[in-house]
Amino acid sequence: MDDRARREIKALLEVGKEFSAQAGETPAGIFLSGMLSGLAMAVHIHEGSTAEKEMENLDTQLAAAVGRAFLNGQITQEGAS
């Protein structure tokens, strides 16, 4: 990947992060979040990673995000008394 492509993808990711933060939990925000995750995984694969490793990383990132949301009180534990 050349420097121009890296620069353009980085710009796309930055703008996408802003849009997804503004869109929040709306369908558009969820779509943008997934799109950005897929783009990041594709870039990592292009630079030498594997699909298996990227899916493992996605699972780890999802678990971390759920943990942060729980600790911040944004979600509650199901079945808690």
mmCIF file of C-alpha atoms in Angstrom:
data_model
loop_
_atom_site.group_PDB
_atom_site.id
_atom_site.type_symbol
_atom_site.label_atom_id
_atom_site.label_comp_id
_atom_site.label_asym_id
_atom_site.label_seq_id
_atom_site.Cartn_x
_atom_site.Cartn_y
_atom_site.Cartn_z
ATOM 1 C CA MET A 1 0.000 0.000 0.000
ATOM 2 C CA ASP A 2 1.469 3.359 -0.938
ATOM 3 C CA ASP A 3 1.548 6.511 1.201
ATOM 4 C CA ARG A 4 -1.352 8.117 -0.673
ATOM 5 C CA ALA A 5 -3.630 5.144 -0.015
ATOM 6 C CA ARG A 6 -2.658 5.100 3.676
ATOM 7 C CA ARG A 7 -3.361 8.830 3.976
ATOM 8 C CA GLU A 8 -6.761 8.541 2.274
ATOM 9 C CA ILE A 9 -7.809 5.536 4.376
ATOM 10 C CA LYS A 10 -6.699 7.280 7.564
ATOM 11 C CA ALA A 11 -8.776 10.332 6.597
ATOM 12 C CA LEU A 12 -11.769 8.108 5.868
ATOM 13 C CA LEU A 13 -11.423 6.436 9.271
ATOM 14 C CA GLU A 14 -11.197 9.775 11.096
ATOM 15 C CA VAL A 15 -14.279 11.205 9.385
ATOM 16 C CA GLY A 16 -16.129 7.932 9.910
ATOM 17 C CA LYS A 17 -15.346 7.994 13.633
ATOM 18 C CA GLU A 18 -16.804 11.502 13.902
ATOM 19 C CA PHE A 19 -19.963 10.519 12.014
ATOM 20 C CA SER A 20 -20.482 7.334 14.015
ATOM 21 C CA ALA A 21 -20.017 9.244 17.296
ATOM 22 C CA GLN A 22 -22.656 11.759 16.201
ATOM 23 C CA ALA A 23 -25.032 9.052 15.004
ATOM 24 C CA GLY A 24 -24.713 7.127 18.273
ATOM 25 C CA GLU A 25 -26.940 4.083 18.641
ATOM 26 C CA THR A 26 -28.990 4.804 15.514
ATOM 27 C CA PRO A 27 -28.988 2.324 12.623
ATOM 28 C CA ALA A 28 -26.666 4.680 10.731
ATOM 29 C CA GLY A 29 -24.227 4.781 13.648
ATOM 30 C CA ILE A 30 -24.211 1.005 13.956
ATOM 31 C CA PHE A 31 -23.672 0.664 10.197
ATOM 32 C CA LEU A 32 -20.777 3.137 10.239
ATOM 33 C CA SER A 33 -19.165 1.373 13.182
ATOM 34 C CA GLY A 34 -19.300 -1.948 11.342
ATOM 35 C CA MET A 35 -18.021 -0.395 8.146
ATOM 36 C CA LEU A 36 -15.044 1.137 9.947
ATOM 37 C CA SER A 37 -14.239 -2.154 11.651
ATOM 38 C CA GLY A 38 -14.305 -3.945 8.309
ATOM 39 C CA LEU A 39 -12.108 -1.324 6.679
ATOM 40 C CA ALA A 40 -9.577 -1.507 9.503
ATOM 41 C CA MET A 41 -9.497 -5.308 9.281
ATOM 42 C CA ALA A 42 -8.967 -5.149 5.504
ATOM 43 C CA VAL A 43 -6.042 -2.759 5.940
ATOM 44 C CA HIS A 44 -4.462 -5.001 8.588
ATOM 45 C CA ILE A 45 -4.846 -8.036 6.311
ATOM 46 C CA HIS A 46 -3.319 -6.110 3.428
ATOM 47 C CA GLU A 47 -0.344 -5.287 5.628
ATOM 48 C CA GLY A 48 0.272 -8.925 6.561
ATOM 49 C CA SER A 49 -2.293 -10.002 9.144
ATOM 50 C CA THR A 50 -4.677 -12.928 8.621
ATOM 51 C CA ALA A 51 -8.472 -13.060 8.593
ATOM 52 C CA GLU A 52 -8.392 -15.417 11.577
ATOM 53 C CA LYS A 53 -6.261 -13.026 13.636
ATOM 54 C CA GLU A 54 -8.458 -10.058 12.720
ATOM 55 C CA MET A 55 -11.631 -11.919 13.735
ATOM 56 C CA GLU A 56 -9.976 -12.786 17.061
ATOM 57 C CA ASN A 57 -9.050 -9.118 17.499
ATOM 58 C CA LEU A 58 -12.635 -8.096 16.705
ATOM 59 C CA ASP A 59 -13.913 -10.499 19.364
ATOM 60 C CA THR A 60 -11.461 -9.060 21.901
ATOM 61 C CA GLN A 61 -12.419 -5.485 21.028
ATOM 62 C CA LEU A 62 -16.134 -6.295 21.317
ATOM 63 C CA ALA A 63 -15.635 -7.904 24.745
ATOM 64 C CA ALA A 64 -13.637 -4.872 25.901
ATOM 65 C CA ALA A 65 -16.328 -2.471 24.651
ATOM 66 C CA VAL A 66 -19.060 -4.411 26.454
ATOM 67 C CA GLY A 67 -16.957 -4.405 29.625
ATOM 68 C CA ARG A 68 -16.415 -0.642 29.419
ATOM 69 C CA ALA A 69 -20.132 -0.040 28.822
ATOM 70 C CA PHE A 70 -20.984 -2.201 31.846
ATOM 71 C CA LEU A 71 -18.481 -0.409 34.087
ATOM 72 C CA ASN A 72 -19.810 2.968 32.889
ATOM 73 C CA GLY A 73 -23.377 1.931 33.747
ATOM 74 C CA GLN A 74 -24.511 2.050 30.117
ATOM 75 C CA ILE A 75 -25.661 -1.569 30.270
ATOM 76 C CA THR A 76 -26.706 -3.731 33.190
ATOM 77 C CA GLN A 77 -26.107 -7.356 34.020
ATOM 78 C CA GLU A 78 -29.037 -9.513 32.918
ATOM 79 C CA GLY A 79 -30.788 -11.241 35.805
ATOM 80 C CA ALA A 80 -29.171 -9.098 38.490
ATOM 81 C CA SER A 81 -31.219 -8.721 41.676
#
